[in-house]
PDB file of C-alpha atoms in Angstrom:
ATOM      1  CA  MET A   1     -12.151  24.263  10.963  1.00 58.00           C
ATOM      2  CA  PRO A   2      -8.954  25.193   9.045  1.00 60.00           C
ATOM      3  CA  ARG A   3      -6.092  22.710   9.173  1.00 65.00           C
ATOM      4  CA  GLU A   4      -2.680  23.379  10.671  1.00 70.00           C
ATOM      5  CA  ARG A   5       0.561  23.321   8.692  1.00 76.00           C
ATOM      6  CA  ARG A   6       1.942  19.776   8.650  1.00 80.00           C
ATOM      7  CA  PRO A   7       5.646  18.955   9.047  1.00 80.00           C
ATOM      8  CA  LEU A   8       7.671  17.256   6.318  1.00 83.00           C
ATOM      9  CA  GLY A   9       7.265  13.531   7.013  1.00 88.00           C
ATOM     10  CA  LEU A  10       9.131  10.579   5.542  1.00 92.00           C
ATOM     11  CA  GLY A  11       6.508  10.115   2.827  1.00 94.00           C
ATOM     12  CA  VAL A  12       6.848  13.706   1.636  1.00 95.00           C
ATOM     13  CA  LEU A  13      10.641  13.411   1.559  1.00 95.00           C
ATOM     14  CA  LEU A  14      10.422  10.151  -0.389  1.00 96.00           C
ATOM     15  CA  LEU A  15       8.016  11.755  -2.849  1.00 96.00           C
ATOM     16  CA  GLY A  16      10.361  14.690  -3.342  1.00 95.00           C
ATOM     17  CA  SER A  17      13.252  12.300  -3.928  1.00 96.00           C
ATOM     18  CA  GLN A  18      11.224  10.339  -6.474  1.00 96.00           C
ATOM     19  CA  LEU A  19      10.280  13.495  -8.369  1.00 96.00           C
ATOM     20  CA  ALA A  20      13.912  14.633  -8.365  1.00 96.00           C
ATOM     21  CA  ASN A  21      15.093  11.261  -9.682  1.00 96.00           C
ATOM     22  CA  VAL A  22      12.606  11.364 -12.540  1.00 95.00           C
ATOM     23  CA  GLY A  23      13.272  15.058 -13.198  1.00 95.00           C
ATOM     24  CA  LEU A  24      10.532  17.675 -13.118  1.00 95.00           C
ATOM     25  CA  SER A  25      11.142  18.496 -16.783  1.00 95.00           C
ATOM     26  CA  ASN A  26      10.367  14.858 -17.670  1.00 96.00           C
ATOM     27  CA  ILE A  27       6.938  14.890 -16.019  1.00 96.00           C
ATOM     28  CA  PRO A  28       4.021  16.160 -18.168  1.00 97.00           C
ATOM     29  CA  ASN A  29       2.435  19.392 -16.969  1.00 97.00           C
ATOM     30  CA  VAL A  30      -0.963  18.114 -15.814  1.00 97.00           C
ATOM     31  CA  THR A  31       0.528  15.131 -13.985  1.00 98.00           C
ATOM     32  CA  LEU A  32       3.100  17.305 -12.235  1.00 97.00           C
ATOM     33  CA  GLY A  33       0.495  19.940 -11.392  1.00 97.00           C
ATOM     34  CA  PHE A  34      -1.838  17.418  -9.753  1.00 98.00           C
ATOM     35  CA  ILE A  35       1.019  15.933  -7.718  1.00 98.00           C
ATOM     36  CA  LEU A  36       2.306  19.287  -6.486  1.00 96.00           C
ATOM     37  CA  ALA A  37      -1.202  20.556  -5.718  1.00 96.00           C
ATOM     38  CA  GLN A  38      -2.045  17.519  -3.590  1.00 96.00           C
ATOM     39  CA  ALA A  39       1.280  17.727  -1.767  1.00 95.00           C
ATOM     40  CA  ALA A  40       0.629  21.429  -1.087  1.00 93.00           C
ATOM     41  CA  ILE A  41      -2.886  20.656   0.202  1.00 92.00           C
ATOM     42  CA  TYR A  42      -1.563  17.929   2.514  1.00 92.00           C
ATOM     43  CA  LEU A  43       1.243  20.106   3.897  1.00 91.00           C
ATOM     44  CA  GLY A  44      -1.089  23.049   4.398  1.00 87.00           C
ATOM     45  CA  PHE A  45       0.690  25.360   1.958  1.00 87.00           C
ATOM     46  CA  ILE A  46      -2.727  25.882   0.367  1.00 81.00           C
ATOM     47  CA  ASN A  47      -4.718  27.325   3.263  1.00 78.00           C
ATOM     48  CA  LEU A  48      -8.081  25.607   2.919  1.00 81.00           C
ATOM     49  CA  PRO A  49     -10.890  26.560   5.350  1.00 80.00           C
ATOM     50  CA  TRP A  50     -11.842  23.009   6.301  1.00 83.00           C
ATOM     51  CA  SER A  51     -10.380  19.968   8.019  1.00 83.00           C
ATOM     52  CA  THR A  52      -9.994  16.480   6.587  1.00 83.00           C
ATOM     53  CA  ARG A  53     -12.975  15.245   8.587  1.00 85.00           C
ATOM     54  CA  GLU A  54     -15.148  17.953   7.044  1.00 90.00           C
ATOM     55  CA  ILE A  55     -14.544  16.788   3.466  1.00 92.00           C
ATOM     56  CA  CYS A  56     -14.268  12.977   3.581  1.00 94.00           C
ATOM     57  CA  VAL A  57     -16.946  11.353   1.430  1.00 96.00           C
ATOM     58  CA  SER A  58     -19.643   8.881   2.453  1.00 95.00           C
ATOM     59  CA  SER A  59     -23.183   8.179   1.368  1.00 95.00           C
ATOM     60  CA  TYR A  60     -24.407   9.417   4.762  1.00 95.00           C
ATOM     61  CA  TYR A  61     -22.857  12.869   4.383  1.00 96.00           C
ATOM     62  CA  VAL A  62     -23.542  13.269   0.661  1.00 96.00           C
ATOM     63  CA  TRP A  63     -26.853  11.531   0.046  1.00 94.00           C
ATOM     64  CA  HIS A  64     -28.579  12.049   3.384  1.00 94.00           C
ATOM     65  CA  LEU A  65     -27.084  15.371   4.523  1.00 94.00           C
ATOM     66  CA  ARG A  66     -26.673  16.792   0.994  1.00 94.00           C
ATOM     67  CA  GLN A  67     -23.070  17.916   1.551  1.00 95.00           C
ATOM     68  CA  TRP A  68     -22.244  17.904  -2.150  1.00 94.00           C
ATOM     69  CA  LYS A  69     -18.836  19.586  -1.867  1.00 94.00           C
ATOM     70  CA  ARG A  70     -17.440  16.306  -0.537  1.00 95.00           C
ATOM     71  CA  LEU A  71     -17.873  14.730  -3.983  1.00 95.00           C
ATOM     72  CA  LEU A  72     -14.932  16.778  -5.239  1.00 92.00           C
ATOM     73  CA  LEU A  73     -12.864  17.794  -2.247  1.00 93.00           C
ATOM     74  CA  ALA A  74     -12.372  14.321  -0.725  1.00 95.00           C
ATOM     75  CA  THR A  75     -10.384  13.158  -3.746  1.00 96.00           C
ATOM     76  CA  PHE A  76      -7.466  15.522  -3.195  1.00 94.00           C
ATOM     77  CA  ASP A  77      -6.788  15.139   0.530  1.00 92.00           C
ATOM     78  CA  HIS A  78      -4.756  12.419   2.243  1.00 93.00           C
ATOM     79  CA  ALA A  79      -4.676  10.834   5.664  1.00 89.00           C
ATOM     80  CA  ASP A  80      -0.913  10.891   6.246  1.00 91.00           C
ATOM     81  CA  ASP A  81       2.389  11.369   4.457  1.00 93.00           C
ATOM     82  CA  MET A  82       2.834   7.725   3.415  1.00 93.00           C
ATOM     83  CA  HIS A  83      -0.710   7.685   2.038  1.00 93.00           C
ATOM     84  CA  LEU A  84       0.222  10.725  -0.059  1.00 95.00           C
ATOM     85  CA  TYR A  85       3.508   9.145  -1.140  1.00 96.00           C
ATOM     86  CA  TYR A  86       2.106   5.841  -2.374  1.00 95.00           C
ATOM     87  CA  ASN A  87      -0.763   7.488  -4.226  1.00 96.00           C
ATOM     88  CA  MET A  88       1.384  10.142  -5.902  1.00 97.00           C
ATOM     89  CA  VAL A  89       4.125   7.719  -6.982  1.00 97.00           C
ATOM     90  CA  SER A  90       1.501   5.470  -8.529  1.00 95.00           C
ATOM     91  CA  PHE A  91      -0.065   8.489 -10.233  1.00 97.00           C
ATOM     92  CA  LEU A  92       3.344   9.661 -11.481  1.00 97.00           C
ATOM     93  CA  TRP A  93       3.808   6.605 -13.685  1.00 94.00           C
ATOM     94  CA  LYS A  94       0.191   6.256 -14.763  1.00 96.00           C
ATOM     95  CA  GLY A  95      -0.028   9.985 -15.449  1.00 96.00           C
ATOM     96  CA  LYS A  96       3.140  10.084 -17.541  1.00 95.00           C
ATOM     97  CA  SER A  97       1.901   7.259 -19.744  1.00 94.00           C
ATOM     98  CA  LEU A  98      -1.673   8.447 -20.167  1.00 97.00           C
ATOM     99  CA  GLU A  99      -0.947  12.167 -20.558  1.00 97.00           C
ATOM    100  CA  GLN A 100       1.519  11.399 -23.341  1.00 95.00           C
ATOM    101  CA  ARG A 101      -1.116   9.239 -25.016  1.00 95.00           C
ATOM    102  CA  TYR A 102      -4.149  11.533 -24.658  1.00 95.00           C
ATOM    103  CA  GLY A 103      -2.477  14.935 -24.544  1.00 95.00           C
ATOM    104  CA  SER A 104      -2.557  17.344 -21.587  1.00 95.00           C
ATOM    105  CA  ARG A 105      -5.909  18.898 -22.441  1.00 93.00           C
ATOM    106  CA  LYS A 106      -7.842  15.654 -22.674  1.00 94.00           C
ATOM    107  CA  PHE A 107      -6.007  14.103 -19.720  1.00 96.00           C
ATOM    108  CA  PHE A 108      -6.986  17.077 -17.555  1.00 95.00           C
ATOM    109  CA  ALA A 109     -10.625  16.578 -18.576  1.00 94.00           C
ATOM    110  CA  ILE A 110     -10.407  12.870 -17.752  1.00 96.00           C
ATOM    111  CA  LEU A 111      -8.991  13.611 -14.299  1.00 97.00           C
ATOM    112  CA  ALA A 112     -11.612  16.279 -13.632  1.00 94.00           C
ATOM    113  CA  VAL A 113     -14.479  13.917 -14.497  1.00 95.00           C
ATOM    114  CA  PHE A 114     -12.965  10.901 -12.740  1.00 97.00           C
ATOM    115  CA  SER A 115     -12.327  12.911  -9.548  1.00 97.00           C
ATOM    116  CA  VAL A 116     -16.058  13.477  -9.125  1.00 97.00           C
ATOM    117  CA  ALA A 117     -17.395  10.317 -10.773  1.00 97.00           C
ATOM    118  CA  VAL A 118     -15.455   8.002  -8.455  1.00 97.00           C
ATOM    119  CA  ASN A 119     -17.062   9.618  -5.411  1.00 97.00           C
ATOM    120  CA  VAL A 120     -20.525   9.544  -6.992  1.00 97.00           C
ATOM    121  CA  VAL A 121     -20.177   5.795  -7.593  1.00 97.00           C
ATOM    122  CA  TYR A 122     -18.731   5.338  -4.096  1.00 97.00           C
ATOM    123  CA  VAL A 123     -21.792   7.008  -2.561  1.00 97.00           C
ATOM    124  CA  ALA A 124     -24.090   4.829  -4.669  1.00 97.00           C
ATOM    125  CA  LEU A 125     -22.216   1.666  -3.637  1.00 97.00           C
ATOM    126  CA  GLY A 126     -22.412   2.702   0.019  1.00 95.00           C
ATOM    127  CA  GLU A 127     -26.175   3.089  -0.192  1.00 95.00           C
ATOM    128  CA  PHE A 128     -26.613  -0.183  -2.086  1.00 96.00           C
ATOM    129  CA  VAL A 129     -24.436  -2.288   0.234  1.00 95.00           C
ATOM    130  CA  SER A 130     -26.025  -0.743   3.338  1.00 94.00           C
ATOM    131  CA  SER A 131     -29.498  -1.637   2.094  1.00 93.00           C
ATOM    132  CA  PHE A 132     -28.538  -5.069   0.763  1.00 93.00           C
ATOM    133  CA  LEU A 133     -26.723  -6.178   3.927  1.00 93.00           C
ATOM    134  CA  ASP A 134     -28.987  -4.188   6.266  1.00 91.00           C
ATOM    135  CA  ASP A 135     -25.832  -2.724   7.787  1.00 91.00           C
ATOM    136  CA  TYR A 136     -25.873   1.058   7.902  1.00 90.00           C
ATOM    137  CA  SER A 137     -22.199   1.273   8.905  1.00 90.00           C
ATOM    138  CA  TYR A 138     -21.277   1.061   5.208  1.00 91.00           C
ATOM    139  CA  ALA A 139     -23.111   4.323   4.566  1.00 92.00           C
ATOM    140  CA  ARG A 140     -20.997   5.997   7.247  1.00 91.00           C
ATOM    141  CA  GLN A 141     -17.607   4.822   5.983  1.00 92.00           C
ATOM    142  CA  CYS A 142     -16.008   8.148   5.155  1.00 93.00           C
ATOM    143  CA  ALA A 143     -13.074   8.042   2.748  1.00 94.00           C
ATOM    144  CA  ILE A 144     -10.472  10.410   1.374  1.00 94.00           C
ATOM    145  CA  GLY A 145      -7.709  10.024  -1.172  1.00 95.00           C
ATOM    146  CA  PHE A 146      -6.812   9.754  -4.811  1.00 96.00           C
ATOM    147  CA  SER A 147      -6.587   5.984  -5.148  1.00 94.00           C
ATOM    148  CA  GLY A 148     -10.123   5.591  -6.494  1.00 96.00           C
ATOM    149  CA  VAL A 149      -8.998   7.735  -9.434  1.00 97.00           C
ATOM    150  CA  LEU A 150      -5.834   5.625  -9.660  1.00 97.00           C
ATOM    151  CA  PHE A 151      -7.891   2.453 -10.049  1.00 97.00           C
ATOM    152  CA  ALA A 152      -9.895   4.148 -12.813  1.00 97.00           C
ATOM    153  CA  LEU A 153      -6.645   5.132 -14.544  1.00 97.00           C
ATOM    154  CA  LYS A 154      -5.385   1.561 -14.124  1.00 95.00           C
ATOM    155  CA  VAL A 155      -8.344   0.397 -16.213  1.00 95.00           C
ATOM    156  CA  LEU A 156      -7.250   2.828 -18.943  1.00 95.00           C
ATOM    157  CA  THR A 157      -3.616   1.699 -18.875  1.00 93.00           C
ATOM    158  CA  THR A 158      -4.796  -1.906 -19.028  1.00 90.00           C
ATOM    159  CA  LYS A 159      -6.901  -1.096 -22.083  1.00 88.00           C
ATOM    160  CA  HIS A 160      -3.844   0.226 -23.911  1.00 87.00           C
ATOM    161  CA  ASP A 161      -1.504  -2.530 -22.722  1.00 80.00           C
ATOM    162  CA  ARG A 162      -0.500  -4.589 -25.757  1.00 73.00           C
ATOM    163  CA  SER A 163       0.798  -7.520 -23.716  1.00 73.00           C
ATOM    164  CA  SER A 164      -1.524 -10.452 -23.110  1.00 65.00           C
ATOM    165  CA  THR A 165      -0.471 -11.117 -19.506  1.00 75.00           C
ATOM    166  CA  THR A 166       0.464  -9.169 -16.387  1.00 77.00           C
ATOM    167  CA  THR A 167       2.258 -10.247 -13.226  1.00 75.00           C
ATOM    168  CA  VAL A 168       0.750  -9.821  -9.775  1.00 73.00           C
ATOM    169  CA  ILE A 169       2.956 -10.963  -6.845  1.00 73.00           C
ATOM    170  CA  GLY A 170       4.841 -13.197  -9.257  1.00 75.00           C
ATOM    171  CA  ILE A 171       1.753 -14.809 -10.791  1.00 76.00           C
ATOM    172  CA  ALA A 172       1.125 -14.350 -14.514  1.00 76.00           C
ATOM    173  CA  LEU A 173      -2.500 -13.465 -15.275  1.00 78.00           C
ATOM    174  CA  PRO A 174      -4.464 -12.290 -18.304  1.00 78.00           C
ATOM    175  CA  VAL A 175      -3.961  -8.525 -18.362  1.00 80.00           C
ATOM    176  CA  LYS A 176      -7.692  -7.799 -18.134  1.00 79.00           C
ATOM    177  CA  TYR A 177      -7.851  -9.473 -14.707  1.00 83.00           C
ATOM    178  CA  GLY A 178      -4.873  -7.599 -13.251  1.00 85.00           C
ATOM    179  CA  VAL A 179      -6.839  -4.671 -11.826  1.00 90.00           C
ATOM    180  CA  TRP A 180      -9.324  -7.015 -10.135  1.00 91.00           C
ATOM    181  CA  CYS A 181      -6.493  -8.987  -8.527  1.00 89.00           C
ATOM    182  CA  GLU A 182      -4.946  -5.736  -7.297  1.00 90.00           C
ATOM    183  CA  LEU A 183      -8.305  -4.788  -5.768  1.00 92.00           C
ATOM    184  CA  ILE A 184      -8.342  -7.979  -3.695  1.00 92.00           C
ATOM    185  CA  LEU A 185      -4.610  -7.972  -2.945  1.00 90.00           C
ATOM    186  CA  ILE A 186      -4.618  -4.432  -1.550  1.00 89.00           C
ATOM    187  CA  GLN A 187      -7.569  -5.278   0.679  1.00 89.00           C
ATOM    188  CA  VAL A 188      -5.717  -8.315   2.055  1.00 89.00           C
ATOM    189  CA  LEU A 189      -2.457  -6.441   2.619  1.00 88.00           C
ATOM    190  CA  VAL A 190      -4.092  -3.205   3.846  1.00 85.00           C
ATOM    191  CA  PRO A 191      -7.342  -4.098   5.642  1.00 82.00           C
ATOM    192  CA  ASN A 192      -7.901  -0.409   6.389  1.00 82.00           C
ATOM    193  CA  ALA A 193      -8.205   0.281   2.660  1.00 86.00           C
ATOM    194  CA  SER A 194     -11.595   1.256   1.289  1.00 90.00           C
ATOM    195  CA  PHE A 195     -12.724  -1.693  -0.812  1.00 93.00           C
ATOM    196  CA  LEU A 196     -15.784   0.186  -2.033  1.00 95.00           C
ATOM    197  CA  GLY A 197     -13.667   3.218  -2.941  1.00 95.00           C
ATOM    198  CA  HIS A 198     -11.292   1.136  -5.049  1.00 96.00           C
ATOM    199  CA  LEU A 199     -14.181  -0.778  -6.609  1.00 97.00           C
ATOM    200  CA  ALA A 200     -15.792   2.554  -7.501  1.00 97.00           C
ATOM    201  CA  GLY A 201     -12.606   3.500  -9.338  1.00 97.00           C
ATOM    202  CA  ILE A 202     -12.653   0.328 -11.414  1.00 97.00           C
ATOM    203  CA  LEU A 203     -16.307   0.861 -12.323  1.00 97.00           C
ATOM    204  CA  VAL A 204     -15.612   4.463 -13.383  1.00 97.00           C
ATOM    205  CA  GLY A 205     -12.736   3.269 -15.551  1.00 96.00           C
ATOM    206  CA  LEU A 206     -15.048   0.765 -17.209  1.00 96.00           C
ATOM    207  CA  LEU A 207     -17.708   3.441 -17.723  1.00 96.00           C
ATOM    208  CA  TYR A 208     -15.100   5.409 -19.657  1.00 96.00           C
ATOM    209  CA  THR A 209     -13.652   2.562 -21.723  1.00 93.00           C
ATOM    210  CA  LYS A 210     -17.137   1.264 -22.554  1.00 90.00           C
ATOM    211  CA  GLY A 211     -18.363   4.698 -23.629  1.00 83.00           C
ATOM    212  CA  PRO A 212     -20.796   6.563 -21.296  1.00 86.00           C
ATOM    213  CA  LEU A 213     -18.272   8.838 -19.587  1.00 92.00           C
ATOM    214  CA  LYS A 214     -16.665   9.738 -22.903  1.00 91.00           C
ATOM    215  CA  VAL A 215     -19.724  11.856 -23.683  1.00 90.00           C
ATOM    216  CA  ILE A 216     -19.301  13.883 -20.481  1.00 90.00           C
ATOM    217  CA  ILE A 217     -15.610  14.383 -21.210  1.00 92.00           C
ATOM    218  CA  LYS A 218     -16.383  15.561 -24.748  1.00 90.00           C
ATOM    219  CA  ILE A 219     -18.788  18.121 -23.284  1.00 89.00           C
ATOM    220  CA  LEU A 220     -16.135  19.322 -20.839  1.00 86.00           C
ATOM    221  CA  LEU A 221     -13.564  19.600 -23.620  1.00 89.00           C
ATOM    222  CA  SER A 222     -16.025  21.605 -25.668  1.00 88.00           C
ATOM    223  CA  ILE A 223     -16.575  23.971 -22.731  1.00 85.00           C
ATOM    224  CA  LEU A 224     -12.814  24.366 -22.316  1.00 78.00           C
ATOM    225  CA  ASP A 225     -12.625  25.234 -26.020  1.00 79.00           C
ATOM    226  CA  GLY A 226     -15.403  27.796 -25.623  1.00 75.00           C
ATOM    227  CA  GLY A 227     -17.555  25.933 -28.120  1.00 60.00           C
ATOM    228  CA  SER A 228     -20.601  23.677 -28.040  1.00 50.00           C
ATOM    229  CA  VAL A 229     -21.011  19.964 -28.387  1.00 46.00           C
ATOM    230  CA  SER A 230     -23.056  20.296 -31.556  1.00 44.00           C
ATOM    231  CA  ARG A 231     -20.624  22.696 -33.180  1.00 42.00           C
ATOM    232  CA  GLN A 232     -17.133  21.330 -32.748  1.00 42.00           C
ATOM    233  CA  ARG A 233     -14.235  22.466 -34.832  1.00 39.00           C
ATOM    234  CA  PRO A 234     -13.157  19.882 -37.403  1.00 37.00           C
ATOM    235  CA  SER A 235      -9.957  17.992 -36.801  1.00 34.00           C
ATOM    236  CA  TYR A 236      -7.745  16.512 -39.467  1.00 31.00           C
ATOM    237  CA  THR A 237      -5.292  14.809 -37.143  1.00 32.00           C
ATOM    238  CA  TYR A 238      -5.700  11.246 -36.001  1.00 30.00           C
ATOM    239  CA  HIS A 239      -4.372  10.232 -32.605  1.00 32.00           C
ATOM    240  CA  SER A 240      -3.668   6.655 -31.593  1.00 32.00           C
ATOM    241  CA  GLY A 241      -5.664   5.705 -29.348  1.00 32.00           C
ATOM    242  CA  THR A 242      -3.424   2.100  -2.224  1.00 36.00           C
ATOM    243  CA  THR A 243      -4.422   3.315  -0.842  1.00 38.00           C
ATOM    244  CA  GLY A 244      -6.410   6.254   0.674  1.00 48.00           C
ATOM    245  CA  GLY A 245      -7.761   7.135   4.074  1.00 53.00           C
ATOM    246  CA  GLY A 246     -11.010   8.116   5.733  1.00 51.00           C
ATOM    247  CA  PHE A 247     -13.230   7.963   8.790  1.00 50.00           C
ATOM    248  CA  SER A 248     -16.172   5.872   9.899  1.00 49.00           C
ATOM    249  CA  ASN A 249     -17.980   5.170  13.096  1.00 45.00           C
ATOM    250  CA  ARG A 250     -15.535   2.287  13.487  1.00 43.00           C
ATOM    251  CA  GLY A 251     -12.331   4.170  12.686  1.00 47.00           C
ATOM    252  CA  TYR A 252     -10.186   5.076   9.688  1.00 45.00           C
ATOM    253  CA  TYR A 253     -10.838   3.710   6.224  1.00 57.00           C
ATOM    254  CA  ALA A 254      -8.350   3.897   3.379  1.00 56.00           C
ATOM    255  CA  ARG A 255      -8.906   4.685  -0.255  1.00 68.00           C
TER     256      ARG A 255
END
């Protein structure tokens, strides 16, 4: 069922104000494109032929009912305007930093892979936890939102952070533990948040920093270049290297 056009809420206005303060010309192309596209999807400017409920992701819908489209589409929709605002502001700063570091082409490939990989891991976690706890409600927790990708990007920003400590609610911690503390803190402050969705993001980030997902991204980059993995063009330049929402049988879950 197609969605209706949504009105401009406070979150959308705050997001617009934030973008104006930063300046559109100061935001890298891929980061700005992803923000504007998700805002357009939320507001209904992009007329998509499905409702939010029809694309939220859960292990029940994906693994048992084989509704594979949810693995991609759920990432880019949001539950309400404040959900959109918090996710996009977080992405604005992470995206600016990482796109400048990796370049637009590689950053786009990273986002494309992460957008699907986070949901794949989320489905796997839902199946595992349901079986382990013998509680099938976890398989039916249906989530939407970009924050799983944000947690994956947080792992990347942490990797490149040269400082030895980070501050979480005024407490100095070793930087490598910051993302794990944020995972717990968000769950405490926002009980409706999807713990498994955020955890999936962290695991995807680790899969990239530790190596496995880098292979998939290299393949995607090769496809974008119109080449093959085994026959890449030589390079002589060295480069330095919230919350979402969803449905379940018990109500809304955030990711």
